Tab-separated table of C-alpha atoms in Angstrom:
chain	number	residue	atom	x	y	z
A	23	UNK	CA	66.274	36.462	97.405
A	24	UNK	CA	65.037	39.111	99.786
A	25	UNK	CA	63.780	42.517	98.899
A	26	UNK	CA	65.370	45.438	100.634
A	27	UNK	CA	63.790	48.775	101.237
A	28	UNK	CA	65.291	51.528	99.122
A	29	UNK	CA	67.752	53.678	101.045
A	30	UNK	CA	66.333	56.851	102.495
A	31	UNK	CA	67.945	59.956	101.073
A	32	UNK	CA	69.281	61.974	103.937
A	33	UNK	CA	71.451	64.308	101.889
A	34	UNK	CA	70.142	67.835	102.277
A	35	UNK	CA	67.747	66.746	105.035
A	36	UNK	CA	68.986	69.378	107.467
A	37	UNK	CA	69.506	72.703	105.717
A	38	UNK	CA	67.933	75.426	107.857
A	39	UNK	CA	68.008	79.038	106.638
A	40	UNK	CA	70.598	80.040	109.241
A	41	UNK	CA	73.279	78.684	106.878
A	42	UNK	CA	72.881	81.981	104.998
A	43	UNK	CA	74.451	83.705	108.014
A	44	UNK	CA	77.784	82.154	106.944
A	45	UNK	CA	77.502	84.080	103.683
A	46	UNK	CA	76.808	87.265	105.630
A	47	UNK	CA	79.896	86.823	107.793
A	48	UNK	CA	82.191	85.926	104.907
A	49	UNK	CA	80.972	88.800	102.743
A	50	UNK	CA	81.335	91.233	105.632
A	51	UNK	CA	84.984	90.179	105.958
A	52	UNK	CA	85.477	91.171	102.307
A	53	UNK	CA	83.888	94.565	102.949
A	54	UNK	CA	85.910	95.053	106.155
A	55	UNK	CA	89.209	94.163	104.448
A	56	UNK	CA	88.381	96.690	101.737
A	57	UNK	CA	87.521	99.319	104.332
A	58	UNK	CA	90.829	98.951	106.159
A	59	UNK	CA	92.801	100.419	103.286
A	60	UNK	CA	93.921	99.897	99.743
A	61	UNK	CA	97.143	98.000	100.240
A	62	UNK	CA	97.899	95.099	97.956
A	63	UNK	CA	97.498	92.548	100.745
A	64	UNK	CA	94.159	93.964	101.929
A	65	UNK	CA	92.825	94.152	98.386
A	66	UNK	CA	93.843	90.536	97.789
A	67	UNK	CA	92.286	89.518	101.103
A	68	UNK	CA	89.025	91.281	100.262
A	69	UNK	CA	88.925	89.521	96.879
A	70	UNK	CA	89.525	86.125	98.511
A	71	UNK	CA	86.701	86.670	101.008
A	72	UNK	CA	84.419	87.984	98.249
A	73	UNK	CA	85.039	84.878	96.136
A	74	UNK	CA	84.487	82.655	99.157
A	75	UNK	CA	81.237	84.477	99.996
A	76	UNK	CA	80.014	84.023	96.416
A	77	UNK	CA	80.886	80.321	96.410
A	78	UNK	CA	79.257	79.719	99.795
A	79	UNK	CA	76.184	81.701	98.668
A	80	UNK	CA	75.787	79.569	95.544
A	81	UNK	CA	76.361	76.393	97.572
A	82	UNK	CA	73.839	77.310	100.257
A	83	UNK	CA	71.248	78.290	97.636
A	84	UNK	CA	71.756	74.946	95.870
A	85	UNK	CA	71.529	73.040	99.162
A	86	UNK	CA	68.375	74.950	100.125
A	87	UNK	CA	66.734	74.179	96.776
A	88	UNK	CA	67.585	70.486	97.191
A	89	UNK	CA	66.301	70.600	100.770
A	90	UNK	CA	62.957	72.005	99.617
A	91	UNK	CA	62.732	69.470	96.756
A	92	UNK	CA	63.673	66.354	98.727
A	93	UNK	CA	62.541	67.184	102.253
A	94	UNK	CA	59.553	69.471	101.869
A	95	UNK	CA	58.072	68.550	105.262
A	96	UNK	CA	61.309	69.439	107.055
A	97	UNK	CA	61.542	72.701	105.107
A	98	UNK	CA	57.972	73.606	106.052
A	99	UNK	CA	58.769	72.734	109.658
A	100	UNK	CA	61.456	75.435	109.566
A	101	UNK	CA	58.754	77.970	108.685
A	102	UNK	CA	56.667	76.787	111.647
A	103	UNK	CA	59.533	76.779	114.129
A	104	UNK	CA	59.450	79.732	116.564
A	105	UNK	CA	63.220	80.311	116.257
A	106	UNK	CA	64.378	78.934	112.895
A	107	UNK	CA	61.689	80.762	110.893
A	108	UNK	CA	63.220	84.118	111.756
A	109	UNK	CA	66.477	83.061	110.108
A	110	UNK	CA	64.749	83.434	106.752
A	111	UNK	CA	65.821	87.053	107.283
A	112	UNK	CA	69.400	85.854	106.757
A	113	UNK	CA	68.604	85.026	103.113
A	114	UNK	CA	68.034	88.641	101.993
A	115	UNK	CA	70.874	89.863	104.218
A	116	UNK	CA	73.222	87.354	102.558
A	117	UNK	CA	72.045	88.622	99.170
A	118	UNK	CA	72.698	92.226	100.221
A	119	UNK	CA	76.144	91.278	101.539
A	120	UNK	CA	77.107	89.520	98.302
A	121	UNK	CA	76.027	92.607	96.369
A	122	UNK	CA	77.995	95.019	98.527
A	123	UNK	CA	81.107	92.843	98.606
A	124	UNK	CA	80.910	92.523	94.813
A	125	UNK	CA	80.805	96.297	94.513
A	126	UNK	CA	83.844	96.884	96.745
A	127	UNK	CA	85.971	93.755	96.212
A	128	UNK	CA	84.620	92.008	93.130
A	129	UNK	CA	85.090	95.162	91.099
A	130	UNK	CA	88.810	94.292	90.884
A	131	UNK	CA	87.947	90.992	89.196
A	132	UNK	CA	84.814	91.574	87.108
A	133	UNK	CA	85.089	95.311	86.426
A	134	UNK	CA	82.983	98.267	87.528
A	135	UNK	CA	80.009	97.800	85.176
A	136	UNK	CA	79.471	94.146	86.062
A	137	UNK	CA	80.049	94.802	89.773
A	138	UNK	CA	77.468	97.591	89.754
A	139	UNK	CA	74.967	95.421	87.868
A	140	UNK	CA	75.413	92.559	90.360
A	141	UNK	CA	75.015	94.970	93.266
A	142	UNK	CA	71.831	96.488	91.819
A	143	UNK	CA	70.282	93.045	91.325
A	144	UNK	CA	71.348	91.887	94.798
A	145	UNK	CA	70.141	95.139	96.381
A	146	UNK	CA	66.745	94.856	94.696
A	147	UNK	CA	66.253	91.173	95.558
A	148	UNK	CA	67.619	91.627	99.077
A	149	UNK	CA	65.398	94.623	99.768
A	150	UNK	CA	62.235	92.951	98.461
A	151	UNK	CA	63.045	89.747	100.337
A	152	UNK	CA	63.862	91.735	103.455
A	153	UNK	CA	60.556	93.588	103.426
A	154	UNK	CA	58.742	90.279	102.922
A	155	UNK	CA	60.496	88.559	105.838
A	156	UNK	CA	60.080	91.620	108.065
A	157	UNK	CA	56.332	91.560	107.505
A	158	UNK	CA	55.413	87.914	107.038
A	159	UNK	CA	57.530	86.006	109.557
A	160	UNK	CA	56.693	88.088	112.655
A	161	UNK	CA	53.032	88.358	111.594
A	162	UNK	CA	52.848	84.591	111.263
A	163	UNK	CA	54.188	84.164	114.783
A	164	UNK	CA	52.196	87.007	116.309
A	165	UNK	CA	48.964	85.527	115.009
A	166	UNK	CA	49.899	81.914	115.672
A	167	UNK	CA	48.515	79.039	113.631
A	168	UNK	CA	44.974	79.682	114.822
A	169	UNK	CA	45.022	83.311	113.634
A	170	UNK	CA	44.195	84.462	117.163
A	171	UNK	CA	46.754	86.985	118.519
A	172	UNK	CA	45.962	85.837	122.053
A	173	UNK	CA	45.879	82.150	121.144
A	174	UNK	CA	47.831	79.520	123.039
A	175	UNK	CA	50.006	78.665	120.027
A	176	UNK	CA	51.541	82.159	119.797
A	177	UNK	CA	55.211	82.110	120.886
A	178	UNK	CA	56.635	84.845	123.078
A	179	UNK	CA	58.829	87.400	121.265
A	180	UNK	CA	62.581	87.208	121.924
A	181	UNK	CA	65.803	88.640	120.504
A	182	UNK	CA	65.913	86.156	117.626
A	183	UNK	CA	62.931	87.936	116.091
A	184	UNK	CA	65.372	90.627	114.978
A	185	UNK	CA	66.742	88.281	112.288
A	186	UNK	CA	63.567	88.660	110.255
A	187	UNK	CA	63.111	92.421	110.681
A	188	UNK	CA	66.694	93.670	110.215
A	189	UNK	CA	67.051	93.191	106.403
A	190	UNK	CA	65.128	96.372	105.448
A	191	UNK	CA	67.354	98.325	107.831
A	192	UNK	CA	70.425	96.823	106.141
A	193	UNK	CA	69.006	98.002	102.800
A	194	UNK	CA	68.486	101.504	104.140
């Protein structure tokens, strides 16, 4: 009888924060369908996209939690990466989008009081998370790992840096 090595768990090994951008896009479709008018078809379409955004949001949160629990080194590597780290700004923007889409589309399903409560919670969490990513992620990259702003490990700024600083503007 031979002993085999236990299988390596690769589920949830690759869950970068940019998956939250899918929630943003889906939720924005719900808001856009609502904004086009109040016809029966558009209202139904906005509700469908709102439900889809909520389901994707819950799924991506669950996958991210599992990623951090099972693959902590890979998750930390995302924070160190000069591009991927800025996508942590997508997390609060996804939260803000779910809140807004709940207020405009979800209200038809869960009622005005519940929709407003969900939006207030999402707005608060999204705003706090957005301020945190807008301050911490760029500062981490501007200072580099050595803490020296002129150090050799400091990456050059590029357009992707906007992902981490936009959430407070979305809140405003």
